[in-house]
Amino acid sequence: AARDPAARPLAGMKMLVTSGPTHEPIDPVRYIANRSSGKQGHAIARAAAAAGAAVTLISGPVTLADPPCVTVVHVESARDMLAAVEAALPVDVAVFAAAVADWRVASAGAQKIKKGAAGTPQLDLVENPDILATVARRTSGRPPLVVGFAAETEHVVDNARKKLARKGCDWIVANDVSAESGVMGGDRNTVHVVTRDGVDSWPIQSKEEVAQALVARMAATLKDRG
Ligand code: CTP
Ligand code: CA
């Protein structure tokens, strides 16, 4: 089956995937981060490699093992993730599944902040670069297919449409991460694939199944475009 082109629909394609959270240091022992297990992004990297793609997975700190047959680049902060993404270009498909911290501390302390006399620390935050938008808006070397994710707790599809337009990507894979959905940290996911042509809402599936379905759709899209 490995030689059957239908079983390896991404053969000859290059893909990058971001996954996991980023950690933004406050001082040497503390950080700001989003909740993210990395399960969905890692599953996409694994499924794409199984489909024949040459995959670079740029992962923030996660407890998952590196997927087999994938080049894994480990990063901590959003700025490190952006640099690793730019180093992985050019690619045919770029998938941004990471939960990037929106803000970092303006000047992280070189020494551990101590409790006591100075009172409660005040953290000055600055916005991190938007890695997805930076890649989607490149004027040269933009990947032919740029896929973002959106974790939403309400108005899931509406917010995803706005993100698609704002970031200039081709798809937003929106998932409902409200507490009652059980998606966060769990093994199953309910996603809506939002493109300029419309919305496909998929039934609840395992994150592995979502990854395989996304990879199949990516292969079909790239094939259509020739
Ligand atoms: N993303 C990114 N770099 C950032 C922030 C987000 O690459 N600094 C990517 C995520 O990996 C995801 C998409 O952008 O693919 C949407 O992330 P999300 O956090 O939902 O969007 P934001 O624009 O940060 O909006 P908000 O958090 O305010 O909803
Ligand atoms: Ca965000």
Tab-separated table of C-alpha atoms and ligand atoms in Angstrom:
chain	number	residue	atom	x	y	z
A	1	ALA	CA	0.000	0.000	0.000
A	2	ALA	CA	2.965	2.320	0.635
A	3	ARG	CA	3.625	2.510	-3.102
A	4	ASP	CA	-0.009	3.207	-3.916
A	5	PRO	CA	-0.139	6.958	-4.738
A	6	ALA	CA	-3.720	7.129	-3.426
A	7	ALA	CA	-2.422	6.066	0.001
A	8	ARG	CA	0.285	8.759	-0.040
A	9	PRO	CA	-1.581	11.743	-1.483
A	10	LEU	CA	0.936	14.262	-0.086
A	11	ALA	CA	4.027	12.568	-1.567
A	12	GLY	CA	6.485	15.226	-2.755
A	13	MET	CA	4.839	17.957	-0.657
A	14	LYS	CA	6.473	19.970	2.131
A	15	MET	CA	4.427	20.945	5.178
A	16	LEU	CA	5.054	22.857	8.368
A	17	VAL	CA	2.868	22.515	11.454
A	18	THR	CA	2.979	24.573	14.645
A	19	SER	CA	1.686	22.870	17.784
A	20	GLY	CA	1.444	23.234	21.540
A	21	PRO	CA	1.589	26.376	23.658
A	22	THR	CA	4.332	28.957	23.812
A	23	HIS	CA	5.933	29.925	27.109
A	24	GLU	CA	6.708	33.588	27.679
A	25	PRO	CA	9.138	34.069	30.553
A	26	ILE	CA	8.327	36.360	33.485
A	27	ASP	CA	11.594	35.473	35.215
A	28	PRO	CA	13.805	32.355	35.122
A	29	VAL	CA	11.205	30.250	36.975
A	30	ARG	CA	7.826	31.643	35.845
A	31	TYR	CA	6.020	32.040	32.566
A	32	ILE	CA	2.766	33.015	30.810
A	33	ALA	CA	1.154	30.372	28.600
A	34	ASN	CA	-2.076	29.209	27.010
A	35	ARG	CA	-3.621	25.832	27.752
A	36	SER	CA	-2.707	23.473	24.933
A	37	SER	CA	-1.861	19.791	24.941
A	38	GLY	CA	-0.505	19.831	21.367
A	39	LYS	CA	-2.557	16.709	20.594
A	40	GLN	CA	-4.330	18.113	17.520
A	41	GLY	CA	-1.228	19.686	15.948
A	42	HIS	CA	0.938	16.626	16.585
A	43	ALA	CA	-1.798	14.386	15.114
A	44	ILE	CA	-1.824	16.507	11.944
A	45	ALA	CA	1.961	16.254	11.619
A	46	ARG	CA	1.766	12.470	12.044
A	47	ALA	CA	-1.113	12.102	9.557
A	48	ALA	CA	0.638	14.293	6.972
A	49	ALA	CA	3.857	12.281	7.276
A	50	ALA	CA	1.851	9.070	6.847
A	51	ALA	CA	0.337	10.643	3.714
A	52	GLY	CA	3.846	11.116	2.306
A	53	ALA	CA	4.580	14.772	3.128
A	54	ALA	CA	7.980	15.975	4.344
A	55	VAL	CA	6.844	17.511	7.640
A	56	THR	CA	8.526	20.003	9.957
A	57	LEU	CA	6.715	20.202	13.307
A	58	ILE	CA	7.506	23.334	15.299
A	59	SER	CA	6.404	22.559	18.805
A	60	GLY	CA	6.145	24.585	21.961
A	61	PRO	CA	6.623	22.808	25.309
A	62	VAL	CA	4.406	19.691	25.408
A	63	THR	CA	4.557	16.341	27.179
A	64	LEU	CA	3.932	14.410	23.932
A	65	ALA	CA	6.635	12.325	22.267
A	66	ASP	CA	8.005	13.539	18.931
A	67	PRO	CA	5.964	11.884	16.151
A	68	PRO	CA	7.941	9.419	14.001
A	69	CYS	CA	9.154	10.373	10.507
A	70	VAL	CA	8.763	14.108	11.248
A	71	THR	CA	11.460	16.774	11.704
A	72	VAL	CA	10.695	18.315	15.091
A	73	VAL	CA	11.948	21.755	16.161
A	74	HIS	CA	11.391	22.510	19.849
A	75	VAL	CA	10.804	26.152	20.819
A	76	GLU	CA	9.664	28.042	23.900
A	77	SER	CA	8.468	31.532	23.042
A	78	ALA	CA	6.325	33.013	20.247
A	79	ARG	CA	9.309	34.889	18.848
A	80	ASP	CA	11.343	31.663	18.726
A	81	MET	CA	8.388	29.921	17.044
A	82	LEU	CA	8.183	32.639	14.370
A	83	ALA	CA	11.919	32.329	13.650
A	84	ALA	CA	11.655	28.524	13.358
A	85	VAL	CA	8.637	28.847	11.042
A	86	GLU	CA	10.477	31.275	8.760
A	87	ALA	CA	13.474	28.926	8.695
A	88	ALA	CA	11.195	26.049	7.581
A	89	LEU	CA	9.875	27.957	4.527
A	90	PRO	CA	9.246	27.438	1.653
A	91	VAL	CA	6.477	24.835	2.089
A	92	ASP	CA	3.382	23.787	0.157
A	93	VAL	CA	1.137	23.807	3.229
A	94	ALA	CA	1.517	25.687	6.520
A	95	VAL	CA	-0.731	24.672	9.429
A	96	PHE	CA	-0.849	26.837	12.547
A	97	ALA	CA	-2.293	24.722	15.337
A	98	ALA	CA	-0.224	26.246	18.156
A	99	ALA	CA	-1.886	28.165	20.982
A	100	VAL	CA	0.503	31.098	20.852
A	101	ALA	CA	0.594	33.405	23.883
A	102	ASP	CA	-0.819	36.735	22.726
A	103	TRP	CA	1.388	38.730	25.065
A	104	ARG	CA	4.827	38.522	26.594
A	105	VAL	CA	6.366	40.399	29.492
A	106	ALA	CA	8.094	43.524	28.154
A	107	SER	CA	11.304	42.875	30.068
A	108	ALA	CA	11.573	39.477	31.704
A	109	GLY	CA	13.687	39.525	34.857
A	110	ALA	CA	17.147	37.938	34.740
A	111	GLN	CA	16.725	36.936	38.397
A	112	LYS	CA	13.816	35.331	40.202
A	113	ILE	CA	11.353	37.926	41.471
A	114	LYS	CA	11.158	37.653	45.256
A	115	LYS	CA	8.097	38.192	47.417
A	116	GLY	CA	8.283	40.817	50.084
A	117	ALA	CA	9.377	44.385	50.433
A	118	ALA	CA	8.741	45.472	46.812
A	119	GLY	CA	5.075	44.422	47.021
A	120	THR	CA	3.089	42.777	44.200
A	121	PRO	CA	4.937	42.848	40.866
A	122	GLN	CA	3.336	44.795	38.020
A	123	LEU	CA	3.874	43.061	34.694
A	124	ASP	CA	4.091	45.216	31.564
A	125	LEU	CA	2.858	43.166	28.604
A	126	VAL	CA	3.570	43.658	24.905
A	127	GLU	CA	1.842	41.876	22.036
A	128	ASN	CA	3.590	38.949	20.390
A	129	PRO	CA	3.990	38.743	16.599
A	130	ASP	CA	1.084	36.993	14.862
A	131	ILE	CA	2.911	34.064	13.269
A	132	LEU	CA	-0.019	32.945	11.107
A	133	ALA	CA	-0.752	36.440	9.767
A	134	THR	CA	2.952	37.098	9.144
A	135	VAL	CA	3.171	34.004	6.911
A	136	ALA	CA	-0.256	34.403	5.264
A	137	ARG	CA	0.530	38.005	4.290
A	138	ARG	CA	3.975	37.349	2.819
A	139	THR	CA	4.255	38.960	-0.610
A	140	SER	CA	6.831	36.439	-1.780
A	141	GLY	CA	7.102	32.812	-0.815
A	142	ARG	CA	3.621	32.587	0.675
A	143	PRO	CA	2.716	28.896	1.037
A	144	PRO	CA	-0.054	27.957	-1.460
A	145	LEU	CA	-2.237	26.698	1.404
A	146	VAL	CA	-2.222	28.469	4.780
A	147	VAL	CA	-4.407	26.960	7.498
A	148	GLY	CA	-5.128	28.595	10.851
A	149	PHE	CA	-6.989	27.315	13.880
A	150	ALA	CA	-9.334	29.162	16.171
A	151	ALA	CA	-10.198	28.085	19.657
A	152	GLU	CA	-13.471	29.773	20.552
A	153	THR	CA	-15.767	29.598	23.538
A	154	GLU	CA	-18.764	31.293	21.840
A	155	HIS	CA	-19.954	32.442	18.360
A	156	VAL	CA	-17.536	29.838	16.984
A	157	VAL	CA	-18.209	30.133	13.233
A	158	ASP	CA	-18.763	33.901	13.260
A	159	ASN	CA	-15.475	34.522	15.017
A	160	ALA	CA	-13.712	32.111	12.660
A	161	ARG	CA	-14.994	34.022	9.600
A	162	LYS	CA	-13.647	37.249	11.053
A	163	LYS	CA	-10.277	35.599	11.768
A	164	LEU	CA	-10.065	34.228	8.215
A	165	ALA	CA	-10.468	37.745	6.822
A	166	ARG	CA	-8.246	39.436	9.400
A	167	LYS	CA	-5.316	37.057	9.047
A	168	GLY	CA	-5.449	36.449	5.292
A	169	CYS	CA	-5.258	32.649	5.549
A	170	ASP	CA	-7.108	30.136	3.355
A	171	TRP	CA	-8.877	28.072	6.013
A	172	ILE	CA	-9.695	28.473	9.660
A	173	VAL	CA	-10.329	25.239	11.513
A	174	ALA	CA	-12.512	26.411	14.369
A	175	ASN	CA	-13.047	24.369	17.470
A	176	ASP	CA	-15.399	24.867	20.358
A	177	VAL	CA	-13.323	24.913	23.529
A	178	SER	CA	-16.076	25.958	25.916
A	179	ALA	CA	-15.808	24.054	29.212
A	180	GLU	CA	-18.867	21.938	28.366
A	181	SER	CA	-17.346	20.793	25.021
A	182	GLY	CA	-14.606	18.736	26.739
A	183	VAL	CA	-12.218	19.486	23.850
A	184	MET	CA	-9.479	21.115	25.914
A	185	GLY	CA	-6.905	18.460	26.787
A	186	GLY	CA	-9.290	15.703	25.670
A	187	ASP	CA	-8.992	13.254	22.808
A	188	ARG	CA	-11.992	14.356	20.767
A	189	ASN	CA	-12.748	17.486	18.785
A	190	THR	CA	-15.687	19.132	17.033
A	191	VAL	CA	-14.462	21.336	14.201
A	192	HIS	CA	-15.871	23.691	11.606
A	193	VAL	CA	-13.707	24.192	8.510
A	194	VAL	CA	-14.269	27.799	7.431
A	195	THR	CA	-13.056	28.922	3.990
A	196	ARG	CA	-14.015	31.792	1.680
A	197	ASP	CA	-16.431	29.355	0.007
A	198	GLY	CA	-18.352	28.418	3.135
A	199	VAL	CA	-18.342	26.281	6.256
A	200	ASP	CA	-18.153	22.513	6.768
A	201	SER	CA	-19.152	21.409	10.249
A	202	TRP	CA	-17.839	17.943	11.033
A	203	PRO	CA	-19.267	15.544	13.609
A	204	ILE	CA	-17.376	14.998	16.853
A	205	GLN	CA	-14.404	12.726	16.149
A	206	SER	CA	-11.116	11.774	17.704
A	207	LYS	CA	-8.267	14.243	17.142
A	208	GLU	CA	-6.616	11.508	15.009
A	209	GLU	CA	-9.704	11.329	12.784
A	210	VAL	CA	-9.862	15.126	12.504
A	211	ALA	CA	-6.171	15.125	11.498
A	212	GLN	CA	-6.710	12.471	8.815
A	213	ALA	CA	-9.761	14.267	7.413
A	214	LEU	CA	-7.880	17.581	7.304
A	215	VAL	CA	-4.918	15.972	5.543
A	216	ALA	CA	-7.234	14.366	2.973
A	217	ARG	CA	-8.874	17.721	2.336
A	218	MET	CA	-5.489	19.455	1.995
A	219	ALA	CA	-4.388	16.850	-0.569
A	220	ALA	CA	-7.613	17.324	-2.547
A	221	THR	CA	-7.260	21.124	-2.493
A	222	LEU	CA	-3.634	21.055	-3.662
A	223	LYS	CA	-4.490	18.557	-6.386
A	224	ASP	CA	-7.390	20.725	-7.642
A	225	ARG	CA	-5.080	23.722	-7.872
A	226	GLY	CA	-2.566	21.586	-9.773
B	1	CTP	N1	-1.652	32.658	15.994
B	1	CTP	C1	-0.327	32.852	15.652
B	1	CTP	N2	0.410	33.780	16.328
B	1	CTP	C2	-0.138	34.500	17.330
B	1	CTP	C3	-1.503	34.306	17.685
B	1	CTP	C4	-2.232	33.367	16.988
B	1	CTP	O1	0.177	32.184	14.740
B	1	CTP	N3	0.599	35.399	17.958
B	1	CTP	C5	-2.439	31.686	15.211
B	1	CTP	C6	-2.866	30.454	15.977
B	1	CTP	O2	-1.894	29.423	15.867
B	1	CTP	C7	-4.163	30.089	15.251
B	1	CTP	C8	-4.719	31.433	14.826
B	1	CTP	O3	-3.617	32.336	14.814
B	1	CTP	O4	-3.900	29.351	14.073
B	1	CTP	C9	-5.812	31.977	15.656
B	1	CTP	O5	-5.372	32.088	16.990
B	1	CTP	P1	-6.350	32.769	18.038
B	1	CTP	O6	-5.674	32.839	19.364
B	1	CTP	O7	-7.678	32.076	17.954
B	1	CTP	O8	-6.513	34.217	17.380
B	1	CTP	P2	-6.091	35.663	17.839
B	1	CTP	O9	-5.884	36.457	16.602
B	1	CTP	O10	-4.937	35.620	18.783
B	1	CTP	O11	-7.396	36.202	18.544
B	1	CTP	P3	-7.981	36.035	20.043
B	1	CTP	O12	-7.016	35.195	20.861
B	1	CTP	O13	-8.104	37.436	20.549
B	1	CTP	O14	-9.326	35.345	19.851
B	2	CA	CA	-4.894	34.395	20.729
